[in-house]
Amino acid sequence: MSFRDPVDTPGPRADLAPLVLPRLVIRRLLPTAALRPWVDHYWFVQGPPPDAPTRNKLYPDGGTTLTFRRLDTTSPTAGWDITCRPVAAYTTTVGASLGIRFRPGGAFQLFGMSLEALSDDDLWERFAPDDWLALRDELPALPLEERLARLDAWLLARAEANGPRIGHVQRLLPLIDSGRFTIDRVVAHHGLSRRTLERTFRHQVGLAPAQMDLLQRLKHARALLARAESSLSQVALACGFHDQAHFTHRFRRHAGETPGEYRQRKLAQIYKA
């Protein structure tokens, strides 16, 4: 794949469905097509502080985020947000923030750094691209579309420099997304040993393959539960769980609440909006 073609002139780009949280709406936009094997989307939020601290739960899915904060000031900050387990996040101020959401393994491919290295601020500052700080400081002066075009260009330059490829993780993501992933299937049909598969996922994603598969099925379940179109048993079967009891057990361990409680809370948020 060549990355030498110029980035498109800034203009309207495709929006994904926004992420709606209590008193907060996060806009999501697609990167340029050449980056999509590794970058899932950009997200942007801007607004005044909420009238009270807003508690949201962040759920891991194997992806990572590079976040630029305080873009409405002359002192922006930036850093990696990496989590392998659900965490509570409290929003007390919003301002303007912009994030690059990488697909599982995408940050490794573009930056050549493992998840362990990216999560270490000292290592990131030591091995980050030379123009990293200049990029951070340049973004506040640009309108949103020019910010996104600048990020496209920056990431394409990383791709040109590091020669990323469609690696094992990227090739297996469609299997994981479709619910057809099993370690036995991969070993039998993709020429990978169990040891190589485990090592690759832990190094590039920070998760074992089975953990990654479970998180993706639970992510799909959360999306279905946020709508009232399917029963809990139908959601369980659609997401690859043997029965509703198994689904409820796994979901409660993951989310800290039952599927029914999660659905009730999400639908209540929608009706309040």
mmCIF file of C-alpha atoms in Angstrom:
data_model
loop_
_atom_site.group_PDB
_atom_site.id
_atom_site.type_symbol
_atom_site.label_atom_id
_atom_site.label_comp_id
_atom_site.label_asym_id
_atom_site.label_seq_id
_atom_site.Cartn_x
_atom_site.Cartn_y
_atom_site.Cartn_z
ATOM 1 C CA MET A 1 0.000 0.000 0.000
ATOM 2 C CA SER A 2 1.290 3.478 -0.864
ATOM 3 C CA PHE A 3 0.840 6.387 1.518
ATOM 4 C CA ARG A 4 2.335 9.039 -0.733
ATOM 5 C CA ASP A 5 -0.956 10.346 -2.147
ATOM 6 C CA PRO A 6 -1.883 13.741 -0.662
ATOM 7 C CA VAL A 7 -4.556 13.944 1.995
ATOM 8 C CA ASP A 8 -7.890 15.225 0.735
ATOM 9 C CA THR A 9 -8.555 18.942 1.053
ATOM 10 C CA PRO A 10 -10.381 19.607 4.340
ATOM 11 C CA GLY A 11 -14.126 19.350 3.935
ATOM 12 C CA PRO A 12 -17.144 17.463 5.243
ATOM 13 C CA ARG A 13 -16.308 13.877 6.148
ATOM 14 C CA ALA A 14 -18.468 10.926 7.077
ATOM 15 C CA ASP A 15 -19.904 10.921 10.577
ATOM 16 C CA LEU A 16 -20.530 7.813 12.632
ATOM 17 C CA ALA A 17 -23.418 7.733 15.080
ATOM 18 C CA PRO A 18 -22.531 10.052 17.973
ATOM 19 C CA LEU A 19 -21.841 8.637 21.413
ATOM 20 C CA VAL A 20 -24.574 9.948 23.700
ATOM 21 C CA LEU A 21 -23.744 10.130 27.406
ATOM 22 C CA PRO A 22 -25.544 11.934 30.224
ATOM 23 C CA ARG A 23 -25.269 15.666 29.430
ATOM 24 C CA LEU A 24 -22.578 14.916 26.858
ATOM 25 C CA VAL A 25 -22.622 14.112 23.132
ATOM 26 C CA ILE A 26 -19.393 12.976 21.496
ATOM 27 C CA ARG A 27 -19.134 13.392 17.737
ATOM 28 C CA ARG A 28 -17.311 10.619 15.822
ATOM 29 C CA LEU A 29 -15.778 10.948 12.344
ATOM 30 C CA LEU A 30 -13.956 8.576 9.992
ATOM 31 C CA PRO A 31 -10.275 8.968 9.091
ATOM 32 C CA THR A 32 -9.048 8.990 5.510
ATOM 33 C CA ALA A 33 -9.586 5.586 3.877
ATOM 34 C CA ALA A 34 -5.896 4.588 3.830
ATOM 35 C CA LEU A 35 -5.802 4.666 7.648
ATOM 36 C CA ARG A 36 -8.899 2.585 8.356
ATOM 37 C CA PRO A 37 -7.140 -0.774 8.835
ATOM 38 C CA TRP A 38 -5.543 0.769 11.946
ATOM 39 C CA VAL A 39 -7.682 3.787 12.955
ATOM 40 C CA ASP A 40 -11.335 3.239 13.812
ATOM 41 C CA HIS A 41 -12.417 6.867 14.114
ATOM 42 C CA TYR A 42 -11.696 10.318 15.453
ATOM 43 C CA TRP A 43 -13.907 11.692 18.194
ATOM 44 C CA PHE A 44 -14.535 15.274 19.240
ATOM 45 C CA VAL A 45 -16.365 16.893 22.138
ATOM 46 C CA GLN A 46 -16.705 20.537 23.101
ATOM 47 C CA GLY A 47 -18.895 22.216 25.657
ATOM 48 C CA PRO A 48 -19.184 23.903 29.047
ATOM 49 C CA PRO A 49 -18.727 21.993 32.310
ATOM 50 C CA PRO A 50 -21.749 19.851 33.221
ATOM 51 C CA ASP A 51 -23.935 21.207 36.034
ATOM 52 C CA ALA A 52 -22.734 18.306 38.200
ATOM 53 C CA PRO A 53 -19.948 15.721 37.897
ATOM 54 C CA THR A 54 -20.974 13.154 35.301
ATOM 55 C CA ARG A 55 -20.074 9.525 35.951
ATOM 56 C CA ASN A 56 -19.630 7.336 32.904
ATOM 57 C CA LYS A 57 -18.218 3.836 32.633
ATOM 58 C CA LEU A 58 -15.625 3.154 29.957
ATOM 59 C CA TYR A 59 -15.561 -0.376 28.568
ATOM 60 C CA PRO A 60 -12.461 -1.845 26.907
ATOM 61 C CA ASP A 61 -12.676 -3.422 23.456
ATOM 62 C CA GLY A 62 -8.991 -3.924 22.648
ATOM 63 C CA GLY A 63 -8.597 -0.474 21.085
ATOM 64 C CA THR A 64 -6.503 2.415 22.375
ATOM 65 C CA THR A 65 -6.942 6.188 22.275
ATOM 66 C CA LEU A 66 -4.538 9.070 21.836
ATOM 67 C CA THR A 67 -6.359 12.060 23.354
ATOM 68 C CA PHE A 68 -5.692 15.774 22.878
ATOM 69 C CA ARG A 69 -7.259 17.873 25.654
ATOM 70 C CA ARG A 70 -7.699 21.593 26.399
ATOM 71 C CA LEU A 71 -7.816 22.462 22.710
ATOM 72 C CA ASP A 72 -9.768 25.606 23.556
ATOM 73 C CA THR A 73 -6.747 26.965 25.460
ATOM 74 C CA THR A 74 -3.169 27.931 24.677
ATOM 75 C CA SER A 75 -1.864 25.065 26.827
ATOM 76 C CA PRO A 76 -3.133 21.810 25.273
ATOM 77 C CA THR A 77 -2.204 18.443 26.743
ATOM 78 C CA ALA A 78 -2.146 14.981 25.213
ATOM 79 C CA GLY A 79 -1.570 11.368 26.160
ATOM 80 C CA TRP A 80 -2.578 7.750 25.717
ATOM 81 C CA ASP A 81 -5.706 6.277 27.276
ATOM 82 C CA ILE A 82 -5.296 2.509 27.567
ATOM 83 C CA THR A 83 -7.453 0.223 29.683
ATOM 84 C CA CYS A 84 -8.047 -3.510 29.680
ATOM 85 C CA ARG A 85 -10.906 -3.498 32.183
ATOM 86 C CA PRO A 86 -14.017 -1.339 32.730
ATOM 87 C CA VAL A 87 -13.300 1.876 34.614
ATOM 88 C CA ALA A 88 -15.469 4.668 35.962
ATOM 89 C CA ALA A 89 -14.746 8.099 34.500
ATOM 90 C CA TYR A 90 -15.965 11.335 36.053
ATOM 91 C CA THR A 91 -16.439 14.339 33.789
ATOM 92 C CA THR A 92 -16.240 17.614 35.701
ATOM 93 C CA THR A 93 -15.160 19.783 32.782
ATOM 94 C CA VAL A 94 -15.422 19.393 29.049
ATOM 95 C CA GLY A 95 -13.772 22.194 27.106
ATOM 96 C CA ALA A 96 -12.552 20.864 23.759
ATOM 97 C CA SER A 97 -11.035 17.390 23.401
ATOM 98 C CA LEU A 98 -10.154 15.348 20.331
ATOM 99 C CA GLY A 99 -9.185 11.692 20.248
ATOM 100 C CA ILE A 100 -7.755 9.173 17.804
ATOM 101 C CA ARG A 101 -9.375 5.794 18.453
ATOM 102 C CA PHE A 102 -7.110 3.040 17.145
ATOM 103 C CA ARG A 103 -8.391 -0.394 16.248
ATOM 104 C CA PRO A 104 -6.910 -3.326 18.187
ATOM 105 C CA GLY A 105 -3.244 -3.573 17.219
ATOM 106 C CA GLY A 106 -3.430 -0.358 15.180
ATOM 107 C CA ALA A 107 -1.256 1.765 17.448
ATOM 108 C CA PHE A 108 1.416 -0.934 17.426
ATOM 109 C CA GLN A 109 1.436 -1.053 13.637
ATOM 110 C CA LEU A 110 1.682 2.730 13.188
ATOM 111 C CA PHE A 111 4.111 3.544 16.007
ATOM 112 C CA GLY A 112 6.004 0.267 16.409
ATOM 113 C CA MET A 113 5.511 0.325 20.195
ATOM 114 C CA SER A 114 3.844 -2.324 22.330
ATOM 115 C CA LEU A 115 0.890 -1.505 24.554
ATOM 116 C CA GLU A 116 3.191 -1.731 27.582
ATOM 117 C CA ALA A 117 5.463 0.934 26.075
ATOM 118 C CA LEU A 118 2.604 3.223 25.032
ATOM 119 C CA SER A 119 1.163 3.135 28.539
ATOM 120 C CA ASP A 120 4.495 4.324 29.971
ATOM 121 C CA ASP A 121 4.656 8.142 29.681
ATOM 122 C CA ASP A 122 8.457 8.195 29.899
ATOM 123 C CA LEU A 123 8.859 5.648 27.105
ATOM 124 C CA TRP A 124 6.345 7.474 24.904
ATOM 125 C CA GLU A 125 8.136 10.800 25.355
ATOM 126 C CA ARG A 126 11.442 9.093 24.566
ATOM 127 C CA PHE A 127 10.362 7.254 21.408
ATOM 128 C CA ALA A 128 7.483 9.438 20.136
ATOM 129 C CA PRO A 129 7.839 10.991 16.657
ATOM 130 C CA ASP A 130 9.943 14.157 16.607
ATOM 131 C CA ASP A 131 6.985 16.315 15.528
ATOM 132 C CA TRP A 132 4.698 15.036 18.294
ATOM 133 C CA LEU A 133 4.789 18.145 20.498
ATOM 134 C CA ALA A 134 4.522 20.487 17.517
ATOM 135 C CA LEU A 135 1.390 18.645 16.393
ATOM 136 C CA ARG A 136 -0.169 18.945 19.846
ATOM 137 C CA ASP A 137 0.526 22.679 20.032
ATOM 138 C CA GLU A 138 -0.680 23.329 16.475
ATOM 139 C CA LEU A 139 -4.176 21.832 16.874
ATOM 140 C CA PRO A 140 -5.876 24.549 19.000
ATOM 141 C CA ALA A 141 -5.468 27.183 16.258
ATOM 142 C CA LEU A 142 -7.185 25.041 13.609
ATOM 143 C CA PRO A 143 -10.907 24.520 12.914
ATOM 144 C CA LEU A 144 -12.142 20.964 13.376
ATOM 145 C CA GLU A 145 -11.915 19.789 9.750
ATOM 146 C CA GLU A 146 -8.363 21.118 9.443
ATOM 147 C CA ARG A 147 -7.450 19.408 12.724
ATOM 148 C CA LEU A 148 -8.664 16.099 11.335
ATOM 149 C CA ALA A 149 -6.823 16.618 8.053
ATOM 150 C CA ARG A 150 -3.676 17.409 10.044
ATOM 151 C CA LEU A 151 -4.083 14.179 12.029
ATOM 152 C CA ASP A 152 -4.659 12.240 8.799
ATOM 153 C CA ALA A 153 -1.411 13.634 7.398
ATOM 154 C CA TRP A 154 0.504 12.946 10.621
ATOM 155 C CA LEU A 155 -0.658 9.345 10.822
ATOM 156 C CA LEU A 156 -0.019 8.753 7.120
ATOM 157 C CA ALA A 157 3.533 9.987 7.689
ATOM 158 C CA ARG A 158 3.879 7.425 10.492
ATOM 159 C CA ALA A 159 2.612 4.763 8.113
ATOM 160 C CA GLU A 160 5.107 5.831 5.465
ATOM 161 C CA ALA A 161 7.971 5.788 7.958
ATOM 162 C CA ASN A 162 7.120 2.504 9.693
ATOM 163 C CA GLY A 163 5.704 0.508 6.788
ATOM 164 C CA PRO A 164 2.723 -0.973 8.668
ATOM 165 C CA ARG A 165 1.078 -4.059 7.312
ATOM 166 C CA ILE A 166 -2.146 -5.927 7.711
ATOM 167 C CA GLY A 167 -0.822 -8.113 10.508
ATOM 168 C CA HIS A 168 -2.242 -11.140 12.282
ATOM 169 C CA VAL A 169 -4.470 -9.025 14.535
ATOM 170 C CA GLN A 170 -5.988 -7.053 11.643
ATOM 171 C CA ARG A 171 -6.636 -10.221 9.637
ATOM 172 C CA LEU A 172 -8.424 -11.845 12.562
ATOM 173 C CA LEU A 173 -10.610 -8.874 13.526
ATOM 174 C CA PRO A 174 -13.367 -9.772 11.012
ATOM 175 C CA LEU A 175 -13.588 -13.240 12.590
ATOM 176 C CA ILE A 176 -13.811 -11.696 16.051
ATOM 177 C CA ASP A 177 -16.391 -9.123 14.931
ATOM 178 C CA SER A 178 -18.561 -11.825 13.352
ATOM 179 C CA GLY A 179 -18.486 -14.101 16.400
ATOM 180 C CA ARG A 180 -16.763 -16.887 14.418
ATOM 181 C CA PHE A 181 -13.438 -16.640 16.230
ATOM 182 C CA THR A 182 -12.054 -19.602 18.118
ATOM 183 C CA ILE A 183 -8.424 -20.393 18.834
ATOM 184 C CA ASP A 184 -8.851 -23.850 17.292
ATOM 185 C CA ARG A 185 -10.250 -22.334 14.076
ATOM 186 C CA VAL A 186 -7.338 -19.888 13.818
ATOM 187 C CA VAL A 187 -4.719 -22.571 14.474
ATOM 188 C CA ALA A 188 -6.311 -24.832 11.869
ATOM 189 C CA HIS A 189 -6.891 -22.302 9.090
ATOM 190 C CA HIS A 190 -4.455 -19.391 9.548
ATOM 191 C CA GLY A 191 -1.144 -21.164 10.066
ATOM 192 C CA LEU A 192 -0.543 -19.751 13.538
ATOM 193 C CA SER A 193 0.477 -21.721 16.588
ATOM 194 C CA ARG A 194 -1.305 -21.100 19.867
ATOM 195 C CA ARG A 195 1.888 -19.670 21.324
ATOM 196 C CA THR A 196 2.348 -17.195 18.435
ATOM 197 C CA LEU A 197 -1.299 -16.164 18.595
ATOM 198 C CA GLU A 198 -1.161 -15.514 22.349
ATOM 199 C CA ARG A 199 2.141 -13.649 22.158
ATOM 200 C CA THR A 200 1.022 -11.475 19.240
ATOM 201 C CA PHE A 201 -2.234 -10.389 20.881
ATOM 202 C CA ARG A 202 -0.663 -9.690 24.256
ATOM 203 C CA HIS A 203 2.124 -7.633 22.679
ATOM 204 C CA GLN A 204 -0.004 -5.635 20.239
ATOM 205 C CA VAL A 205 -3.398 -5.496 21.976
ATOM 206 C CA GLY A 206 -2.563 -6.090 25.643
ATOM 207 C CA LEU A 207 -5.084 -8.934 25.832
ATOM 208 C CA ALA A 208 -5.161 -12.672 25.231
ATOM 209 C CA PRO A 209 -7.135 -13.675 22.101
ATOM 210 C CA ALA A 210 -9.941 -15.219 24.187
ATOM 211 C CA GLN A 211 -10.212 -12.023 26.252
ATOM 212 C CA MET A 212 -10.399 -9.953 23.088
ATOM 213 C CA ASP A 213 -13.143 -12.180 21.702
ATOM 214 C CA LEU A 214 -15.176 -11.910 24.906
ATOM 215 C CA LEU A 215 -14.859 -8.116 25.021
ATOM 216 C CA GLN A 216 -16.079 -7.824 21.440
ATOM 217 C CA ARG A 217 -19.097 -10.041 22.131
ATOM 218 C CA LEU A 218 -19.925 -7.978 25.207
ATOM 219 C CA LYS A 219 -19.536 -4.793 23.179
ATOM 220 C CA HIS A 220 -22.057 -6.137 20.667
ATOM 221 C CA ALA A 221 -24.350 -7.076 23.566
ATOM 222 C CA ARG A 222 -24.197 -3.542 25.005
ATOM 223 C CA ALA A 223 -25.200 -2.127 21.622
ATOM 224 C CA LEU A 224 -28.191 -4.486 21.401
ATOM 225 C CA LEU A 225 -29.219 -3.843 24.998
ATOM 226 C CA ALA A 226 -29.264 -0.086 24.385
ATOM 227 C CA ARG A 227 -32.246 -0.748 22.110
ATOM 228 C CA ALA A 228 -35.484 -2.431 23.126
ATOM 229 C CA GLU A 229 -35.782 -4.554 19.989
ATOM 230 C CA SER A 230 -34.557 -7.947 21.296
ATOM 231 C CA SER A 231 -35.239 -9.970 24.428
ATOM 232 C CA LEU A 232 -32.364 -10.743 26.784
ATOM 233 C CA SER A 233 -32.285 -14.348 25.605
ATOM 234 C CA GLN A 234 -32.136 -13.203 21.976
ATOM 235 C CA VAL A 235 -29.243 -10.870 22.804
ATOM 236 C CA ALA A 236 -27.428 -13.726 24.539
ATOM 237 C CA LEU A 237 -27.715 -16.035 21.523
ATOM 238 C CA ALA A 238 -26.869 -13.254 19.046
ATOM 239 C CA CYS A 239 -23.632 -12.597 20.927
ATOM 240 C CA GLY A 240 -22.490 -16.200 21.079
ATOM 241 C CA PHE A 241 -23.435 -17.164 24.637
ATOM 242 C CA HIS A 242 -24.806 -20.637 25.292
ATOM 243 C CA ASP A 243 -27.790 -19.427 27.295
ATOM 244 C CA GLN A 244 -29.133 -16.405 29.143
ATOM 245 C CA ALA A 245 -27.723 -17.505 32.513
ATOM 246 C CA HIS A 246 -24.186 -17.732 31.102
ATOM 247 C CA PHE A 247 -24.631 -14.360 29.419
ATOM 248 C CA THR A 248 -25.904 -12.732 32.612
ATOM 249 C CA HIS A 249 -22.979 -14.093 34.627
ATOM 250 C CA ARG A 250 -20.382 -12.855 32.140
ATOM 251 C CA PHE A 251 -22.070 -9.498 31.638
ATOM 252 C CA ARG A 252 -22.396 -8.804 35.378
ATOM 253 C CA ARG A 253 -18.697 -9.595 35.943
ATOM 254 C CA HIS A 254 -17.810 -7.256 33.078
ATOM 255 C CA ALA A 255 -20.188 -4.350 33.640
ATOM 256 C CA GLY A 256 -21.026 -4.553 37.340
ATOM 257 C CA GLU A 257 -24.734 -4.854 36.590
ATOM 258 C CA THR A 258 -27.052 -7.370 34.962
ATOM 259 C CA PRO A 259 -28.043 -7.047 31.298
ATOM 260 C CA GLY A 260 -31.543 -6.021 32.376
ATOM 261 C CA GLU A 261 -30.202 -3.310 34.684
ATOM 262 C CA TYR A 262 -27.895 -2.032 31.937
ATOM 263 C CA ARG A 263 -30.787 -1.862 29.436
ATOM 264 C CA GLN A 264 -33.033 -0.062 31.921
ATOM 265 C CA ARG A 265 -30.352 2.540 32.655
ATOM 266 C CA LYS A 266 -29.517 3.134 28.993
ATOM 267 C CA LEU A 267 -33.134 3.479 27.899
ATOM 268 C CA ALA A 268 -33.771 5.902 30.761
ATOM 269 C CA GLN A 269 -30.877 8.053 29.503
ATOM 270 C CA ILE A 270 -32.319 8.081 25.997
ATOM 271 C CA TYR A 271 -35.775 9.119 27.203
ATOM 272 C CA LYS A 272 -34.266 11.943 29.260
ATOM 273 C CA ALA A 273 -32.267 13.278 26.300
#
